[in-house]
């Protein structure tokens, strides 16, 4: 019951935080698309956008912990994400801590959300850094392929030469909010998040630690045969040259004024005419009573009075077959079968960036 209460609280905080992030990300992207050749302006805007994306990834950690987000699983190159994280760590950790790596070149992909792989690695490396912060030491990151009971796994190893974990604490390190760190050095959520992610993907997590010698974590994730097109973790920066413009009309429905305004701005930047409604009742008045027509409806899921799904059901019962995209700041794991039955184009996790929005709109509009 305690875990369920914490998960509910975490999910609620994530929902509110996503709504705060939406205008920060959205207006940064709108300005990026209008920046033209001003490189100094674009550089500053990209920093705002990248910071917002990192905040979005932190929210994804909270949602992973609350189990309201299991991620968008697809073939992922663990190697590329590890190299990105190593590059980030090399410029951010003290020179008293050296980084050693042993990365096998022919690592197969795993089927996972790339953000989750990034979270696993960053949380384990952050723990290692804190363990060596005072006296320095060596952070080791390894990637290998192993076989266990006939199943091939990608093995990620993160080890440190820090102070180690006392044996009486080892059995508690994956508990939420359990930490032996000094105040301000951690939330006690990092390893709980890692444990949750590994479980989601049917992996294995092992820890070995000796006081005064250091700690080693091993993460095993099922390997995917066949490379396909594995993805890393990249932040797309929009520009007026790289974005396709569409032609048509959209109704945006969201009870959060700031979210509604920025989504309207983003859609307008993509060339579309936009009308807005602050709740499902207003949307029904426009669509059913006033018989207005649109090429697409983008609606929030969690709204007072009537949810996005309920709005779509009401529209379908009224004979309105307009395509719908549902956005949510809390739970992206909607019922896919219901989505097909209601002819929902896609479910998007807020805050929605231009690259994601653009890819989704391509499913509805022609160039």
XYZ file of C-alpha atoms in Angstrom:
367
model
C 0.000 0.000 0.000
C 2.874 2.345 0.790
C 4.427 1.654 -2.625
C 1.077 2.219 -4.375
C 0.627 5.535 -2.548
C 4.142 6.676 -3.500
C 3.550 5.629 -7.110
C 0.264 7.561 -7.259
C 1.945 10.652 -5.799
C 4.871 10.338 -8.231
C 2.528 10.032 -11.202
C 0.555 13.095 -10.117
C 3.716 15.186 -9.711
C 4.910 14.044 -13.140
C 1.581 15.057 -14.709
C 1.811 18.592 -13.287
C 5.500 18.935 -14.140
C 4.873 17.902 -17.747
C 2.270 20.661 -18.063
C 4.832 23.180 -16.756
C 7.471 21.916 -19.189
C 5.183 22.095 -22.229
C 5.328 25.884 -22.763
C 9.086 26.013 -22.018
C 9.841 23.391 -24.665
C 7.186 24.573 -27.074
C 8.075 28.263 -27.198
C 11.791 27.434 -27.419
C 11.015 25.353 -30.520
C 8.762 28.015 -32.032
C 11.530 30.607 -31.611
C 14.109 28.175 -33.022
C 12.032 27.825 -36.172
C 11.882 31.620 -36.455
C 15.537 32.323 -35.583
C 16.750 32.279 -39.180
C 20.524 32.746 -39.472
C 21.113 34.224 -36.018
C 23.498 31.559 -34.694
C 23.948 33.155 -31.272
C 20.181 33.235 -30.717
C 19.813 29.668 -31.973
C 22.588 28.484 -29.656
C 20.823 29.941 -26.612
C 17.458 28.544 -27.652
C 18.967 25.096 -28.203
C 20.344 25.195 -24.640
C 16.845 25.981 -23.331
C 15.366 23.190 -25.442
C 18.031 20.653 -24.398
C 17.541 21.539 -20.726
C 13.798 21.056 -21.096
C 14.385 17.688 -22.778
C 16.595 16.609 -19.876
C 13.836 17.661 -17.489
C 11.395 15.628 -19.576
C 13.679 12.622 -19.134
C 13.657 13.145 -15.349
C 9.854 13.115 -15.483
C 10.132 9.883 -17.463
C 12.116 8.453 -14.527
C 9.312 9.397 -12.143
C 6.734 7.849 -14.467
C 8.840 4.710 -14.767
C 8.937 4.457 -10.983
C 5.171 4.977 -10.749
C 4.763 2.287 -13.432
C 2.459 4.571 -15.417
C 4.939 4.657 -18.245
C 6.523 1.466 -19.551
C 8.109 3.288 -22.467
C 8.026 2.969 -26.214
C 10.014 -0.199 -26.857
C 11.958 -0.420 -30.107
C 15.385 -1.718 -31.202
C 17.963 0.390 -29.370
C 21.724 0.605 -29.785
C 23.039 0.398 -26.227
C 26.521 1.109 -27.579
C 25.579 4.533 -28.959
C 23.849 5.530 -25.706
C 26.846 4.376 -23.639
C 29.180 6.452 -25.809
C 26.924 9.511 -25.422
C 26.887 9.119 -21.642
C 30.669 8.638 -21.492
C 31.115 11.861 -23.473
C 28.806 13.674 -21.048
C 30.566 12.246 -17.983
C 34.040 13.060 -19.300
C 33.232 16.748 -19.271
C 31.328 16.822 -15.986
C 33.050 14.635 -13.377
C 36.202 15.757 -11.497
C 39.634 14.943 -12.919
C 40.319 12.897 -9.768
C 37.981 10.243 -11.214
C 39.213 8.438 -14.307
C 36.938 6.604 -16.727
C 37.886 3.201 -18.129
C 35.810 1.380 -20.730
C 35.631 -2.042 -22.323
C 32.960 -1.910 -25.022
C 32.618 -4.853 -27.354
C 32.030 -3.638 -30.916
C 29.442 -6.172 -32.129
C 26.837 -5.518 -29.414
C 23.329 -6.414 -30.674
C 20.439 -4.039 -29.940
C 17.909 -4.505 -27.162
C 14.195 -3.789 -27.452
C 13.589 -0.908 -25.052
C 12.888 2.787 -24.734
C 16.242 4.585 -25.313
C 15.395 7.000 -22.489
C 15.220 4.016 -20.104
C 18.682 2.793 -21.150
C 19.989 6.307 -20.601
C 18.366 6.391 -17.144
C 19.899 3.069 -16.123
C 23.383 4.188 -17.099
C 23.158 7.716 -15.672
C 21.759 6.507 -12.339
C 24.445 3.842 -11.928
C 27.229 6.240 -12.958
C 25.919 8.960 -10.643
C 25.995 6.500 -7.744
C 29.562 5.526 -8.668
C 30.602 9.189 -8.844
C 29.149 9.922 -5.396
C 30.986 6.895 -3.963
C 34.338 8.281 -5.209
C 33.679 12.014 -4.890
C 35.886 12.590 -1.846
C 38.918 10.398 -2.548
C 38.772 9.934 -6.347
C 39.104 6.615 -8.133
C 38.170 4.776 -11.318
C 34.773 4.476 -12.976
C 34.537 1.438 -15.245
C 31.852 1.002 -17.907
C 31.684 -2.244 -19.869
C 29.456 -3.739 -22.551
C 29.461 -7.415 -23.447
C 27.210 -10.220 -24.668
C 26.515 -13.212 -22.428
C 24.248 -16.233 -22.545
C 22.138 -17.380 -19.606
C 19.908 -20.461 -19.747
C 19.896 -20.361 -23.541
C 18.993 -16.655 -23.734
C 21.403 -14.073 -25.144
C 21.766 -10.879 -23.090
C 23.544 -7.560 -23.467
C 25.530 -7.072 -20.242
C 26.160 -3.550 -19.000
C 28.719 -3.282 -16.197
C 29.277 -0.167 -14.088
C 31.827 -0.366 -11.287
C 33.700 2.022 -9.012
C 36.642 1.904 -6.623
C 34.796 3.884 -3.967
C 33.864 3.238 -0.372
C 31.606 0.256 -1.030
C 28.220 -0.610 0.490
C 28.037 -2.219 3.945
C 26.579 -5.733 3.803
C 23.737 -4.793 6.165
C 22.535 -2.223 3.593
C 22.840 -4.309 0.422
C 19.386 -5.876 0.711
C 17.762 -2.424 0.927
C 19.505 -0.461 -1.828
C 16.676 -0.976 -4.348
C 14.017 0.319 -1.950
C 12.560 3.718 -2.913
C 13.963 6.609 -0.860
C 16.558 4.450 0.891
C 19.916 6.222 0.790
C 23.083 6.427 2.861
C 24.272 9.562 1.041
C 24.634 12.956 2.665
C 21.738 15.402 2.429
C 21.541 16.882 -1.068
C 23.522 14.059 -2.699
C 20.575 11.947 -3.817
C 16.876 11.200 -3.519
C 17.058 7.464 -2.881
C 15.112 6.868 -6.105
C 17.953 6.134 -8.544
C 18.437 2.429 -7.893
C 14.691 1.867 -7.425
C 14.199 3.303 -10.918
C 16.968 1.098 -12.351
C 15.393 -1.964 -10.726
C 11.959 -1.039 -12.090
C 13.224 -0.548 -15.637
C 15.170 -3.817 -15.664
C 12.071 -5.688 -14.480
C 9.920 -4.093 -17.210
C 12.242 -5.545 -19.876
C 12.579 -8.994 -18.239
C 16.223 -8.393 -17.457
C 18.455 -9.186 -14.486
C 20.284 -6.911 -12.046
C 23.206 -7.981 -9.855
C 25.319 -6.049 -7.369
C 28.605 -6.949 -5.716
C 30.220 -4.647 -3.158
C 33.059 -4.725 -0.662
C 33.604 -1.975 1.882
C 36.790 -0.062 1.084
C 37.131 -1.668 -2.369
C 34.138 -0.540 -4.407
C 30.893 -1.657 -6.018
C 29.962 -3.381 -9.276
C 26.534 -3.403 -10.882
C 25.697 -5.746 -13.750
C 22.566 -5.229 -15.840
C 21.456 -7.975 -18.241
C 18.893 -7.059 -20.931
C 17.607 -9.538 -23.534
C 19.397 -9.082 -26.866
C 17.478 -8.729 -30.110
C 18.637 -10.811 -33.073
C 19.138 -8.830 -36.262
C 20.351 -5.251 -36.126
C 17.464 -3.589 -37.968
C 17.767 0.152 -37.388
C 18.660 0.613 -33.722
C 18.174 4.073 -32.259
C 20.215 6.091 -29.804
C 19.060 9.025 -27.686
C 18.972 12.168 -29.776
C 17.352 15.576 -29.393
C 16.138 16.938 -32.720
C 16.428 20.698 -33.115
C 13.763 22.051 -35.454
C 14.470 24.664 -38.097
C 12.346 26.399 -40.688
C 14.269 24.563 -43.427
C 13.872 21.045 -42.009
C 10.155 21.168 -41.183
C 7.468 20.228 -43.704
C 4.469 22.548 -43.817
C 0.996 21.052 -44.005
C -2.335 22.374 -45.196
C -5.556 21.869 -43.241
C -7.388 22.663 -40.007
C -7.020 21.332 -36.454
C -9.027 21.585 -33.246
C -6.835 21.593 -30.112
C -8.592 20.592 -26.867
C -6.806 21.043 -23.499
C -7.927 22.384 -20.125
C -4.461 23.853 -19.370
C -4.324 27.336 -20.913
C -0.509 27.424 -21.278
C -0.421 23.969 -22.887
C -3.286 24.840 -25.227
C -1.627 28.086 -26.348
C 1.788 26.573 -27.032
C 0.325 23.581 -28.897
C -1.671 26.022 -31.014
C 1.551 27.918 -31.761
C 3.454 24.773 -32.709
C 0.695 23.583 -35.041
C 0.456 27.022 -36.667
C 4.217 26.955 -37.297
C 3.595 23.773 -39.278
C 1.222 25.684 -41.573
C -2.132 24.535 -40.175
C -5.190 26.573 -39.179
C -6.029 26.079 -35.508
C -9.081 26.547 -33.293
C -9.035 25.699 -29.594
C -11.407 24.435 -26.895
C -10.701 24.438 -23.144
C -12.599 21.226 -22.414
C -14.525 18.383 -24.037
C -17.877 20.156 -23.621
C -16.642 23.137 -25.676
C -15.283 20.748 -28.315
C -18.660 18.996 -28.592
C -20.399 22.349 -28.985
C -18.132 23.204 -31.916
C -18.301 19.777 -33.548
C -21.832 18.554 -32.824
C -23.963 21.632 -32.209
C -22.240 24.089 -34.563
C -21.293 21.293 -36.982
C -17.804 22.711 -37.574
C -15.425 20.419 -39.430
C -11.699 19.899 -38.975
C -9.100 17.673 -40.572
C -7.751 16.564 -37.179
C -8.485 16.849 -33.450
C -5.650 16.931 -30.891
C -7.027 16.447 -27.378
C -5.678 16.069 -23.869
C -6.665 12.838 -22.117
C -7.088 14.031 -18.522
C -9.652 16.856 -18.410
C -12.379 17.722 -15.893
C -15.838 16.470 -16.763
C -14.908 14.270 -19.703
C -11.636 12.589 -20.702
C -10.161 12.577 -24.168
C -11.230 8.962 -24.731
C -14.773 9.785 -23.626
C -14.806 12.748 -26.018
C -13.803 10.490 -28.917
C -16.486 7.939 -28.008
C -19.113 10.704 -27.977
C -17.935 11.960 -31.376
C -18.071 8.500 -32.912
C -21.572 7.962 -31.541
C -22.568 11.253 -33.207
C -21.205 10.011 -36.529
C -18.126 12.282 -36.529
C -15.144 10.326 -37.894
C -12.472 13.062 -37.687
C -9.004 11.587 -36.931
C -7.868 12.151 -33.328
C -4.494 12.367 -31.558
C -4.599 12.017 -27.759
C -1.932 13.676 -25.597
C -1.363 12.853 -21.938
C 0.972 14.073 -19.232
C 0.495 10.982 -17.083
C -0.114 7.656 -18.794
C 1.009 6.925 -22.339
C 0.140 3.213 -22.136
C -3.382 3.464 -23.482
C -5.496 0.581 -24.672
C -4.181 0.101 -28.225
C -7.145 -2.074 -29.191
C -9.563 0.623 -28.073
C -7.462 3.138 -29.986
C -7.906 1.160 -33.204
C -11.639 0.742 -32.626
C -12.057 4.492 -32.083
C -9.753 5.271 -35.045
C -7.280 7.205 -32.894
C -4.175 8.117 -34.915
C -1.712 8.002 -31.992
C -1.139 8.560 -28.265
C 1.569 11.121 -27.405
C 3.233 11.742 -24.042
C 3.336 15.413 -23.041
C 5.193 17.677 -23.421
C 5.115 17.054 -27.180
C 8.112 18.275 -29.169
C 7.974 19.438 -32.780
C 9.810 16.398 -34.161
C 7.299 13.991 -32.590
C 4.340 16.163 -33.581
C 5.623 16.462 -37.144
C 6.058 12.686 -37.531
C 2.546 12.102 -36.194
C 0.921 14.740 -38.406
C 2.464 13.055 -41.446
C 0.126 10.139 -40.774
C -2.844 12.433 -41.415
C -1.728 15.148 -43.849
C -0.123 14.953 -47.257
C 2.738 17.234 -48.212
